[in-house]
Amino acid sequence: MPTLVNYGGEGQFFGGGSLCTSSIDLDRLYSMGSSMDIYCPPHKRARICGPYAISSYEYEGQHLSSIEELPDECLFEIFRRLPGGRERSSCACVSKHWLFLLSSMRRTEISGGVEYSAKEDKEMKTSSSGDVEMVSCDVSGGLEGDGYLTRCLEGKKATDVRLAAVAVGTNGRGGLGKLSIRGTSSTRGVTNIGISAIARGCPSLRALSLWNLSSIGDDGLVEIARECCLLEKLDLSHCPFLSNKGLIAIAENCRDLISLNLESCPKIGNEGLEAIGRCCPKLQSISIKECPLVGDHGIASLISSASSVLSKIKLQGLNITDFSLAVIGHFGLAVTSLVLGGLRNASEKGFWVMGNAQGLKKVSSLTIASCHGITDVSLGAIGKGCTNLKQMCLRKCHFVSDAGLIAFSRAASSLENLQVEELDRISLRGVIGVVSKCEMKLKSLSIAKCMGIKDLLEGSLMLSSCTSLRSLSIQNCPGFGSASLAMVGKLCPHLEHIDLTGLCGITDAGLSPLLENSEAGLVKVNLSNCLNITDEAVSTLVRLHGGTLELLNLDGCRKVTDASLVAIADNCLLLNDLDMSKCSITDSGVLVLSSARHLNLQVLSLAGCSMVSNKSVPFLKKLAGSLIGLNLQHCRSISSSIVELLAESLWRCDILS
């Protein structure tokens, strides 16, 4: 007995069997329990892998068999004979070992897969889970699932275990059609194991996006190529260990590929692009950004091979020269959208040849950014060569002047939308020239951050109105003042949308000519951060255009007060979006606004209005019938508890506070 009492359990394990050696001893111990107390010191419990049950065989030294001791070959044969996807999913929940073993099975290796897949596809259409989003698709062909499901894994959720679970869970349940994986640089995340599991379990995969995955290599992509032959869209971004080997495998096996996006993949170069051009006759869209090994040979081979169907080209930050631009101009017969950015080695000659090659006649949208080869001469050639061009965006092309911009607008006979940003050689003369030369075609003009624009005398310019222009946006051009705005306003009588964000130089006097000259009626007006706009301009705006105005943004107009809200309440009939952030309005203005019966505001922003207090809450409740968005951020005079009460009344409204 002293030995039993002093025993501490150190260094010994209790094997899980009975303390008694026979059933007689067990009966004696139970009979003693009613008449005496027994001290049982703590002891260490053995870890048992399988289900535990007391058996006399264990006392006699015979080992209890466990299903975990079955070799993988036996488990594989068991798993492949399970009757359906629900049973396989249940088995996958037992352990990671079983999960990865199930994920290693191809759909063709599952016994009877074709017969029950059609039944499970039908069940999947009528049910959904929180982890998988259903997407519409054409279900007219194939018994093995056409990819009804889409899944996105981001950050820490992007792991091999989750991918294996996706592969098992979607296999036989309609099939995974779209997968997006966005990893993080701080964690190891997804490896080739997880990608291979998707490849084997999801042969219906049609769209794959891999972003910021530093632990995957060519082996995973090769497995995707072998098993997912229906792949149509591939997006590889910031994957440093993917090389030409993986891309060549995709090209040789996924011949239905229609879209390829490569960004910051330093090991992918010309060989991979050559294979894509040679083996993928259906390729319609190509986007390549900041891949240092991609050069003229790869781009030229790709574009010349897919010239009959390739409709979208986007090339940014590549080491390509004038040769590639010449190939684009000659072989881009089907191209409708072209984006060229950061092409440091492309000169004026290359862009000039691209425009004069007469191969870009179907291009309707063209964006050129940060290309020193764009000059007045090359821009004019592009305008002449792209006869169907409707939308043009020029950004950070510092050698373009007024003359080049005017010549381009004259040559591009179909131009409807022109966006100009950070062209410091552009002046007001160029803006007026563009408006005047596009008398019957230009519908939208956007100018942003052009530091060379300054007010000029009206008599020094040749003025001609543009009756087609419907949208005018001039943002953050500090030299664009009241005189410039008045001049432009007189030339555009049919404006419906105006955006004058950040024009600190304009005043009520400069805005009035534009408001008075607009015949069609303004629908959307953005005057955010126009610091010199006052109640007078707002009153004029709503008096002249209150019958058509739907959106009004006065964010940061600190000289606007309650008087503007009174004018808005009296004159605006269709206004549904109003932004009064950081304006000098008070509770009285909110009261007037909420009392306007004909006003049906859907979105209202009062962010940063320090004089709006808790007293406005009852007034805001009156807007419950129409309001779906309310911004009360940085309203220091409104307490958080009051906002919570307001949220109960405006239950259908999203409130930011």
XYZ file of C-alpha atoms in Angstrom, residues 153-377:
225
model
C -8.481 31.670 -51.557
C -6.655 34.705 -50.196
C -3.889 35.351 -47.689
C -3.522 32.813 -44.900
C -6.450 30.799 -46.238
C -4.395 29.883 -49.298
C -2.841 26.562 -48.194
C -2.310 23.101 -49.633
C -4.812 21.628 -47.177
C -7.583 23.934 -48.333
C -6.794 23.259 -51.970
C -6.937 19.517 -51.318
C -10.317 20.018 -49.627
C -11.541 22.022 -52.640
C -10.392 19.273 -54.988
C -12.189 16.562 -53.021
C -15.307 18.598 -52.291
C -15.945 19.750 -55.852
C -15.017 16.505 -57.565
C -18.253 14.967 -58.791
C -20.369 17.953 -57.638
C -20.561 19.934 -60.833
C -16.831 20.486 -61.083
C -14.653 23.476 -60.247
C -14.725 25.955 -63.129
C -12.822 28.943 -61.759
C -10.084 29.122 -59.120
C -8.269 32.199 -57.829
C -5.387 31.932 -55.344
C -3.862 35.097 -53.888
C -1.028 34.391 -51.519
C 1.137 36.600 -49.336
C 4.882 37.076 -49.326
C 5.064 36.573 -45.555
C 3.841 32.964 -45.546
C 4.869 29.882 -47.491
C 1.269 29.111 -48.422
C 0.512 27.059 -51.498
C 3.053 24.673 -53.009
C 3.078 22.281 -55.944
C 1.274 19.723 -53.768
C -1.864 21.848 -53.531
C -1.776 22.816 -57.208
C -1.367 19.155 -58.192
C -4.354 18.210 -56.031
C -6.476 20.736 -57.927
C -5.199 19.397 -61.238
C -6.115 15.792 -60.436
C -9.465 16.531 -58.826
C -10.752 19.340 -61.046
C -10.410 18.411 -64.732
C -13.269 20.819 -65.534
C -11.175 23.850 -64.512
C -11.470 26.621 -67.095
C -9.996 29.678 -65.358
C -6.955 29.706 -63.047
C -5.440 32.747 -61.339
C -2.229 32.469 -59.289
C -1.047 35.650 -57.555
C 1.955 36.195 -55.317
C 2.848 32.537 -54.847
C 6.570 32.156 -54.246
C 6.467 28.439 -53.381
C 5.057 26.986 -56.578
C 7.115 25.931 -59.556
C 6.804 24.329 -62.931
C 5.805 20.916 -61.554
C 2.438 22.192 -60.347
C 1.746 24.050 -63.591
C 2.756 21.011 -65.652
C 0.260 18.929 -63.678
C -2.446 21.516 -64.403
C -1.576 21.317 -68.087
C -1.831 17.512 -68.136
C -5.105 17.176 -66.265
C -7.023 20.409 -67.004
C -7.133 20.353 -70.774
C -10.252 22.558 -70.826
C -8.352 25.529 -69.385
C -9.288 28.758 -71.166
C -7.960 31.560 -68.943
C -4.605 31.643 -67.143
C -3.416 34.485 -64.903
C 0.104 34.258 -63.412
C 1.254 37.198 -61.302
C 4.345 37.485 -59.069
C 5.254 33.805 -59.321
C 9.088 33.937 -59.337
C 9.751 30.217 -59.858
C 7.486 29.603 -62.831
C 9.484 29.349 -66.039
C 9.103 28.579 -69.718
C 8.789 24.859 -68.917
C 5.408 25.302 -67.235
C 4.126 27.709 -69.880
C 5.181 25.382 -72.704
C 3.276 22.531 -71.032
C 0.176 24.748 -70.876
C 0.545 25.603 -74.550
C 0.922 21.991 -75.647
C -1.980 20.596 -73.610
C -4.470 23.467 -73.201
C -5.174 24.339 -76.804
C -8.473 26.050 -75.954
C -6.626 28.845 -74.128
C -8.202 32.211 -74.977
C -6.659 34.525 -72.357
C -3.150 34.741 -70.879
C -1.977 37.233 -68.266
C 1.653 37.322 -67.114
C 2.947 39.825 -64.564
C 6.279 39.930 -62.731
C 7.293 36.384 -63.663
C 11.078 36.828 -64.061
C 11.777 33.335 -65.427
C 9.215 33.353 -68.231
C 10.594 34.525 -71.554
C 10.444 34.201 -75.300
C 10.331 30.382 -75.514
C 7.111 30.165 -73.550
C 5.430 32.859 -75.637
C 6.540 31.166 -78.855
C 4.879 27.946 -77.702
C 1.671 29.806 -76.835
C 1.558 31.390 -80.278
C 2.320 28.087 -81.991
C -0.098 25.836 -80.059
C -3.022 28.038 -78.985
C -4.972 29.035 -82.102
C -7.910 30.428 -80.101
C -5.915 32.980 -78.099
C -7.861 36.249 -77.968
C -6.283 38.226 -75.139
C -2.665 38.632 -74.019
C -1.349 40.794 -71.171
C 2.356 40.855 -70.237
C 3.779 43.185 -67.613
C 7.282 43.508 -66.167
C 8.692 40.193 -67.363
C 12.374 41.025 -68.036
C 13.120 37.967 -70.205
C 10.353 38.782 -72.678
C 11.741 40.490 -75.770
C 11.047 41.200 -79.399
C 11.367 37.573 -80.494
C 8.660 36.295 -78.135
C 6.232 39.143 -78.756
C 6.696 39.038 -82.533
C 6.239 35.264 -82.658
C 3.128 35.367 -80.486
C 1.376 38.197 -82.316
C 2.210 37.002 -85.825
C 0.995 33.457 -85.037
C -2.319 34.565 -83.506
C -2.997 37.481 -85.817
C -6.388 36.224 -86.985
C -8.092 36.048 -83.554
C -5.981 38.097 -81.120
C -8.204 41.049 -80.162
C -6.682 42.398 -76.922
C -2.996 43.216 -76.379
C -1.526 44.746 -73.231
C 2.252 45.206 -72.979
C 3.770 47.083 -70.036
C 7.303 47.481 -68.728
C 8.919 45.177 -71.300
C 12.322 45.304 -72.995
C 10.887 45.424 -76.491
C 11.954 47.762 -79.276
C 10.605 49.283 -82.476
C 10.585 45.819 -84.073
C 7.740 44.620 -81.846
C 5.736 47.775 -82.546
C 6.160 47.208 -86.273
C 4.897 43.628 -85.907
C 1.875 44.868 -83.929
C 1.109 47.433 -86.611
C 1.366 44.866 -89.392
C -0.181 41.729 -87.832
C -2.708 43.262 -85.419
C -5.504 42.786 -87.917
C -8.048 41.603 -85.325
C -6.921 43.815 -82.427
C -9.678 45.993 -80.959
C -8.013 46.995 -77.657
C -4.328 47.944 -77.337
C -2.461 49.068 -74.197
C 1.222 50.052 -74.342
C 2.980 51.306 -71.225
C 6.514 51.891 -70.002
C 8.217 50.821 -73.252
C 11.556 52.533 -72.620
C 13.333 51.094 -75.681
C 10.650 52.041 -78.196
C 11.370 55.220 -80.155
C 9.383 57.650 -82.252
C 10.180 55.585 -85.342
C 8.576 52.456 -83.909
C 5.291 54.180 -83.061
C 5.307 55.936 -86.432
C 5.729 52.598 -88.248
C 3.015 51.014 -86.084
C 0.569 53.726 -87.142
C 1.469 53.689 -90.814
C 1.468 49.893 -91.196
C -2.319 50.024 -91.732
C -2.905 46.860 -89.673
C -4.705 48.456 -86.715
C -7.856 49.549 -88.476
C -10.086 47.622 -86.055
C -8.601 49.174 -82.907
C -11.352 50.997 -81.018
C -9.561 51.520 -77.691
C -5.923 52.637 -77.346
C -3.968 53.488 -74.171
C -0.371 54.707 -74.241
C 1.423 55.585 -70.999
C 4.988 56.550 -70.105
C 6.346 56.006 -73.616
C 8.991 58.521 -74.682
C 8.559 57.469 -78.295
C 5.166 59.162 -78.463
C 5.724 62.564 -80.053
C 3.641 64.887 -82.182
C 4.782 63.060 -85.327
